[in-house]
Amino acid sequence: MTNPQIPKTAPAVFFEKANGPITFVVDHPVTQPEDLKPGEVLVRIEATGVCHTDLHSWKGDWPLESKKPLVGGHEGAGRIVAIADGTMTQFKIGDAVGIKWLADSCLNCENCRIGAEATCALAKLHGYTVDGSFQRYAVSFAKHCTPIPDGLPLEVAAPILCAGVTVWKAIKEANCMPGAWCVVSGAGGGLGHLAVQYAAAIGLRVVGIDTGADKKKLLDQYGAEGFIDYMQFESDAMINEIKRVCSGEGPHAAIITSASGSAYNQALDYLRPHGALVAVGLPPDTYIKANVFSTVVKNLRIVGSYVGNRQDAIEALDFAARGKVKPQMVCEPLKNLESVYKRMEEGAIPGRIVLRC
Ligand SMILES: [Zn+2]
Ligand SMILES: [Zn+2]
């Protein structure tokens, strides 16, 4: 099945070596429908978010070697323009789909069978081990494409596909009932501002930790009941203040989206008994130092939360389609990617940048 208007070349951004030049071209070869392998689809990407992981993958920060040359990007939203012959799928030409960090997995191993597809040993990753969404036409895998609900603009869907899914998954991992207190550390950041909205949407009582009046105002709008400005407290005083705000007993869950080692260790001190620390943000070379005695007698849970699965992605988009979650974002052209990375390194990006392809 195919759409006749597929060009031979189209715009893309790629790099050949880690930390090397970032090249924008208008004539990157487009995989033609007859060259797709069974299971693959060709997606006309319309919008793609830029995630911190993309910056790490260009810089070669991680131990796992990436494909080279590489087209990065893993928050791609677009429409299917071709489906490989012999592909079993519910998708049709023209369907709006998202392509995510997890591009493909076997769906047959134990990890896949229990819905932990991201930990499949055969997983393929968009913008890392296979080309991603920083291009107008991307090859993806039908079984892992996420259907985008009608009426949700593709540029709004884009940041949900990694940032949104990641924090929604983390909130599910916290396993809290409505009415429970949930602290989000790094609440004004790219992940945190979405975590606050998802938590509020399922009836959790949210307290954001961040700094500055602008962040406080933003989080108030999202329904946060409390705001802790970490610049205004010494560590011990802050722990007491968080406990005080959360009914005097501390929160039931702490979702750590900030890349700060101290945020992790403070959470172990302010969580109430049976509380869950959910690890999302990735400070380099950091250990969570949990005192065994207090972990045991407080029945604490420490949970790592990596990206969500196919179902988590569908749920995360559904909140956005119903207007419960709105990413804070700015749209720019694809060719700006290099400048976006520069601004990211300087920490000068509020919310998410979405590139139009
Ligand atoms: Zn990401
Ligand atoms: Zn698998």
PDB file of N, CA and C in Angstrom, residues 16-66:
ATOM      1  N   GLU A  16      27.686  12.492  11.682  1.00  0.00           N
ATOM      2  CA  GLU A  16      28.483  11.312  11.301  1.00  0.00           C
ATOM      3  C   GLU A  16      29.270  10.765  12.471  1.00  0.00           C
ATOM      4  N   LYS A  17      29.686  11.654  13.385  1.00  0.00           N
ATOM      5  CA  LYS A  17      30.413  11.151  14.548  1.00  0.00           C
ATOM      6  C   LYS A  17      30.008  11.920  15.803  1.00  0.00           C
ATOM      7  N   ALA A  18      30.200  11.274  16.955  1.00  0.00           N
ATOM      8  CA  ALA A  18      29.784  11.866  18.228  1.00  0.00           C
ATOM      9  C   ALA A  18      30.415  13.231  18.399  1.00  0.00           C
ATOM     10  N   ASN A  19      29.588  14.200  18.783  1.00  0.00           N
ATOM     11  CA  ASN A  19      30.069  15.569  19.027  1.00  0.00           C
ATOM     12  C   ASN A  19      30.586  16.249  17.769  1.00  0.00           C
ATOM     13  N   GLY A  20      30.375  15.611  16.590  1.00  0.00           N
ATOM     14  CA  GLY A  20      30.832  16.176  15.323  1.00  0.00           C
ATOM     15  C   GLY A  20      29.795  17.132  14.751  1.00  0.00           C
ATOM     16  N   PRO A  21      30.066  17.613  13.514  1.00  0.00           N
ATOM     17  CA  PRO A  21      29.145  18.584  12.912  1.00  0.00           C
ATOM     18  C   PRO A  21      27.719  18.021  12.767  1.00  0.00           C
ATOM     19  N   ILE A  22      26.754  18.927  12.938  1.00  0.00           N
ATOM     20  CA  ILE A  22      25.345  18.577  12.748  1.00  0.00           C
ATOM     21  C   ILE A  22      24.940  19.153  11.397  1.00  0.00           C
ATOM     22  N   THR A  23      24.506  18.276  10.499  1.00  0.00           N
ATOM     23  CA  THR A  23      24.280  18.697   9.121  1.00  0.00           C
ATOM     24  C   THR A  23      22.794  18.694   8.788  1.00  0.00           C
ATOM     25  N   PHE A  24      22.324  19.830   8.280  1.00  0.00           N
ATOM     26  CA  PHE A  24      20.962  19.909   7.764  1.00  0.00           C
ATOM     27  C   PHE A  24      21.035  19.850   6.248  1.00  0.00           C
ATOM     28  N   VAL A  25      20.289  18.934   5.638  1.00  0.00           N
ATOM     29  CA  VAL A  25      20.256  18.866   4.172  1.00  0.00           C
ATOM     30  C   VAL A  25      18.799  18.848   3.711  1.00  0.00           C
ATOM     31  N   VAL A  26      18.568  19.313   2.492  1.00  0.00           N
ATOM     32  CA  VAL A  26      17.195  19.268   1.968  1.00  0.00           C
ATOM     33  C   VAL A  26      16.987  18.051   1.081  1.00  0.00           C
ATOM     34  N   ASP A  27      18.096  17.318   0.806  1.00  0.00           N
ATOM     35  CA  ASP A  27      17.975  16.225  -0.176  1.00  0.00           C
ATOM     36  C   ASP A  27      18.457  14.886   0.386  1.00  0.00           C
ATOM     37  N   HIS A  28      18.035  14.582   1.615  1.00  0.00           N
ATOM     38  CA  HIS A  28      18.356  13.273   2.209  1.00  0.00           C
ATOM     39  C   HIS A  28      17.521  12.202   1.500  1.00  0.00           C
ATOM     40  N   PRO A  29      18.136  11.055   1.142  1.00  0.00           N
ATOM     41  CA  PRO A  29      17.353  10.026   0.434  1.00  0.00           C
ATOM     42  C   PRO A  29      16.165   9.546   1.265  1.00  0.00           C
ATOM     43  N   VAL A  30      15.021   9.367   0.607  1.00  0.00           N
ATOM     44  CA  VAL A  30      13.813   8.860   1.272  1.00  0.00           C
ATOM     45  C   VAL A  30      13.661   7.390   0.902  1.00  0.00           C
ATOM     46  N   THR A  31      13.501   6.544   1.920  1.00  0.00           N
ATOM     47  CA  THR A  31      13.274   5.122   1.653  1.00  0.00           C
ATOM     48  C   THR A  31      11.974   4.985   0.872  1.00  0.00           C
ATOM     49  N   GLN A  32      12.047   4.322  -0.277  1.00  0.00           N
ATOM     50  CA  GLN A  32      10.862   4.192  -1.112  1.00  0.00           C
ATOM     51  C   GLN A  32      10.017   2.993  -0.653  1.00  0.00           C
ATOM     52  N   PRO A  33       8.699   3.063  -0.888  1.00  0.00           N
ATOM     53  CA  PRO A  33       7.798   2.016  -0.387  1.00  0.00           C
ATOM     54  C   PRO A  33       8.243   0.607  -0.753  1.00  0.00           C
ATOM     55  N   GLU A  34       8.774   0.445  -1.997  1.00  0.00           N
ATOM     56  CA  GLU A  34       9.159  -0.920  -2.413  1.00  0.00           C
ATOM     57  C   GLU A  34      10.388  -1.421  -1.649  1.00  0.00           C
ATOM     58  N   ASP A  35      11.096  -0.514  -0.968  1.00  0.00           N
ATOM     59  CA  ASP A  35      12.280  -0.916  -0.202  1.00  0.00           C
ATOM     60  C   ASP A  35      11.983  -1.181   1.282  1.00  0.00           C
ATOM     61  N   LEU A  36      10.733  -0.948   1.697  1.00  0.00           N
ATOM     62  CA  LEU A  36      10.372  -1.239   3.099  1.00  0.00           C
ATOM     63  C   LEU A  36      10.336  -2.743   3.302  1.00  0.00           C
ATOM     64  N   LYS A  37      10.774  -3.182   4.493  1.00  0.00           N
ATOM     65  CA  LYS A  37      10.724  -4.611   4.816  1.00  0.00           C
ATOM     66  C   LYS A  37       9.410  -4.905   5.538  1.00  0.00           C
ATOM     67  N   PRO A  38       8.936  -6.154   5.470  1.00  0.00           N
ATOM     68  CA  PRO A  38       7.665  -6.471   6.147  1.00  0.00           C
ATOM     69  C   PRO A  38       7.685  -5.993   7.600  1.00  0.00           C
ATOM     70  N   GLY A  39       6.609  -5.349   8.011  1.00  0.00           N
ATOM     71  CA  GLY A  39       6.524  -4.814   9.366  1.00  0.00           C
ATOM     72  C   GLY A  39       6.841  -3.331   9.435  1.00  0.00           C
ATOM     73  N   GLU A  40       7.474  -2.803   8.358  1.00  0.00           N
ATOM     74  CA  GLU A  40       7.863  -1.391   8.386  1.00  0.00           C
ATOM     75  C   GLU A  40       6.800  -0.504   7.741  1.00  0.00           C
ATOM     76  N   VAL A  41       6.789   0.745   8.206  1.00  0.00           N
ATOM     77  CA  VAL A  41       5.935   1.770   7.587  1.00  0.00           C
ATOM     78  C   VAL A  41       6.808   2.992   7.314  1.00  0.00           C
ATOM     79  N   LEU A  42       6.367   3.799   6.348  1.00  0.00           N
ATOM     80  CA  LEU A  42       7.027   5.084   6.099  1.00  0.00           C
ATOM     81  C   LEU A  42       6.099   6.164   6.646  1.00  0.00           C
ATOM     82  N   VAL A  43       6.657   7.033   7.506  1.00  0.00           N
ATOM     83  CA  VAL A  43       5.847   8.066   8.158  1.00  0.00           C
ATOM     84  C   VAL A  43       6.317   9.435   7.681  1.00  0.00           C
ATOM     85  N   ARG A  44       5.375  10.252   7.205  1.00  0.00           N
ATOM     86  CA  ARG A  44       5.675  11.654   6.864  1.00  0.00           C
ATOM     87  C   ARG A  44       5.616  12.426   8.187  1.00  0.00           C
ATOM     88  N   ILE A  45       6.783  12.698   8.748  1.00  0.00           N
ATOM     89  CA  ILE A  45       6.852  13.386  10.045  1.00  0.00           C
ATOM     90  C   ILE A  45       6.453  14.851   9.855  1.00  0.00           C
ATOM     91  N   GLU A  46       5.553  15.328  10.683  1.00  0.00           N
ATOM     92  CA  GLU A  46       5.177  16.751  10.605  1.00  0.00           C
ATOM     93  C   GLU A  46       5.784  17.554  11.751  1.00  0.00           C
ATOM     94  N   ALA A  47       5.920  16.930  12.904  1.00  0.00           N
ATOM     95  CA  ALA A  47       6.475  17.639  14.065  1.00  0.00           C
ATOM     96  C   ALA A  47       7.274  16.657  14.904  1.00  0.00           C
ATOM     97  N   THR A  48       8.364  17.161  15.483  1.00  0.00           N
ATOM     98  CA  THR A  48       9.153  16.296  16.372  1.00  0.00           C
ATOM     99  C   THR A  48       9.669  17.101  17.561  1.00  0.00           C
ATOM    100  N   GLY A  49       9.491  16.562  18.740  1.00  0.00           N
ATOM    101  CA  GLY A  49      10.062  17.189  19.920  1.00  0.00           C
ATOM    102  C   GLY A  49      11.560  16.954  19.961  1.00  0.00           C
ATOM    103  N   VAL A  50      12.251  17.774  20.741  1.00  0.00           N
ATOM    104  CA  VAL A  50      13.684  17.548  20.982  1.00  0.00           C
ATOM    105  C   VAL A  50      13.843  17.239  22.470  1.00  0.00           C
ATOM    106  N   CYS A  51      14.402  16.047  22.740  1.00  0.00           N
ATOM    107  CA  CYS A  51      14.521  15.541  24.104  1.00  0.00           C
ATOM    108  C   CYS A  51      15.994  15.641  24.529  1.00  0.00           C
ATOM    109  N   HIS A  52      16.247  15.723  25.826  1.00  0.00           N
ATOM    110  CA  HIS A  52      17.632  15.747  26.303  1.00  0.00           C
ATOM    111  C   HIS A  52      18.427  14.521  25.842  1.00  0.00           C
ATOM    112  N   THR A  53      17.727  13.404  25.694  1.00  0.00           N
ATOM    113  CA  THR A  53      18.384  12.178  25.234  1.00  0.00           C
ATOM    114  C   THR A  53      19.010  12.368  23.849  1.00  0.00           C
ATOM    115  N   ASP A  54      18.363  13.194  23.012  1.00  0.00           N
ATOM    116  CA  ASP A  54      18.915  13.449  21.677  1.00  0.00           C
ATOM    117  C   ASP A  54      20.259  14.163  21.778  1.00  0.00           C
ATOM    118  N   LEU A  55      20.328  15.084  22.723  1.00  0.00           N
ATOM    119  CA  LEU A  55      21.592  15.793  22.957  1.00  0.00           C
ATOM    120  C   LEU A  55      22.662  14.802  23.424  1.00  0.00           C
ATOM    121  N   HIS A  56      22.295  13.926  24.374  1.00  0.00           N
ATOM    122  CA  HIS A  56      23.258  12.922  24.867  1.00  0.00           C
ATOM    123  C   HIS A  56      23.704  12.006  23.731  1.00  0.00           C
ATOM    124  N   SER A  57      22.795  11.637  22.847  1.00  0.00           N
ATOM    125  CA  SER A  57      23.163  10.676  21.819  1.00  0.00           C
ATOM    126  C   SER A  57      24.104  11.340  20.800  1.00  0.00           C
ATOM    127  N   TRP A  58      23.869  12.608  20.484  1.00  0.00           N
ATOM    128  CA  TRP A  58      24.805  13.321  19.594  1.00  0.00           C
ATOM    129  C   TRP A  58      26.182  13.453  20.272  1.00  0.00           C
ATOM    130  N   LYS A  59      26.198  13.755  21.561  1.00  0.00           N
ATOM    131  CA  LYS A  59      27.485  13.961  22.244  1.00  0.00           C
ATOM    132  C   LYS A  59      28.217  12.650  22.547  1.00  0.00           C
ATOM    133  N   GLY A  60      27.500  11.521  22.369  1.00  0.00           N
ATOM    134  CA  GLY A  60      28.120  10.230  22.665  1.00  0.00           C
ATOM    135  C   GLY A  60      28.330  10.018  24.155  1.00  0.00           C
ATOM    136  N   ASP A  61      27.404  10.540  24.966  1.00  0.00           N
ATOM    137  CA  ASP A  61      27.547  10.489  26.428  1.00  0.00           C
ATOM    138  C   ASP A  61      27.303   9.105  27.030  1.00  0.00           C
ATOM    139  N   TRP A  62      26.664   8.249  26.258  1.00  0.00           N
ATOM    140  CA  TRP A  62      26.254   6.974  26.856  1.00  0.00           C
ATOM    141  C   TRP A  62      27.123   5.815  26.408  1.00  0.00           C
ATOM    142  N   PRO A  63      27.250   4.781  27.232  1.00  0.00           N
ATOM    143  CA  PRO A  63      28.150   3.670  26.894  1.00  0.00           C
ATOM    144  C   PRO A  63      27.729   2.901  25.637  1.00  0.00           C
ATOM    145  N   LEU A  64      26.424   2.857  25.343  1.00  0.00           N
ATOM    146  CA  LEU A  64      25.948   2.097  24.178  1.00  0.00           C
ATOM    147  C   LEU A  64      26.230   2.875  22.892  1.00  0.00           C
ATOM    148  N   GLU A  65      26.929   2.229  21.975  1.00  0.00           N
ATOM    149  CA  GLU A  65      27.280   2.856  20.689  1.00  0.00           C
ATOM    150  C   GLU A  65      26.012   3.068  19.847  1.00  0.00           C
ATOM    151  N   SER A  66      25.894   4.263  19.212  1.00  0.00           N
ATOM    152  CA  SER A  66      24.721   4.512  18.363  1.00  0.00           C
ATOM    153  C   SER A  66      25.080   4.277  16.902  1.00  0.00           C
TER     154      SER A  66
END
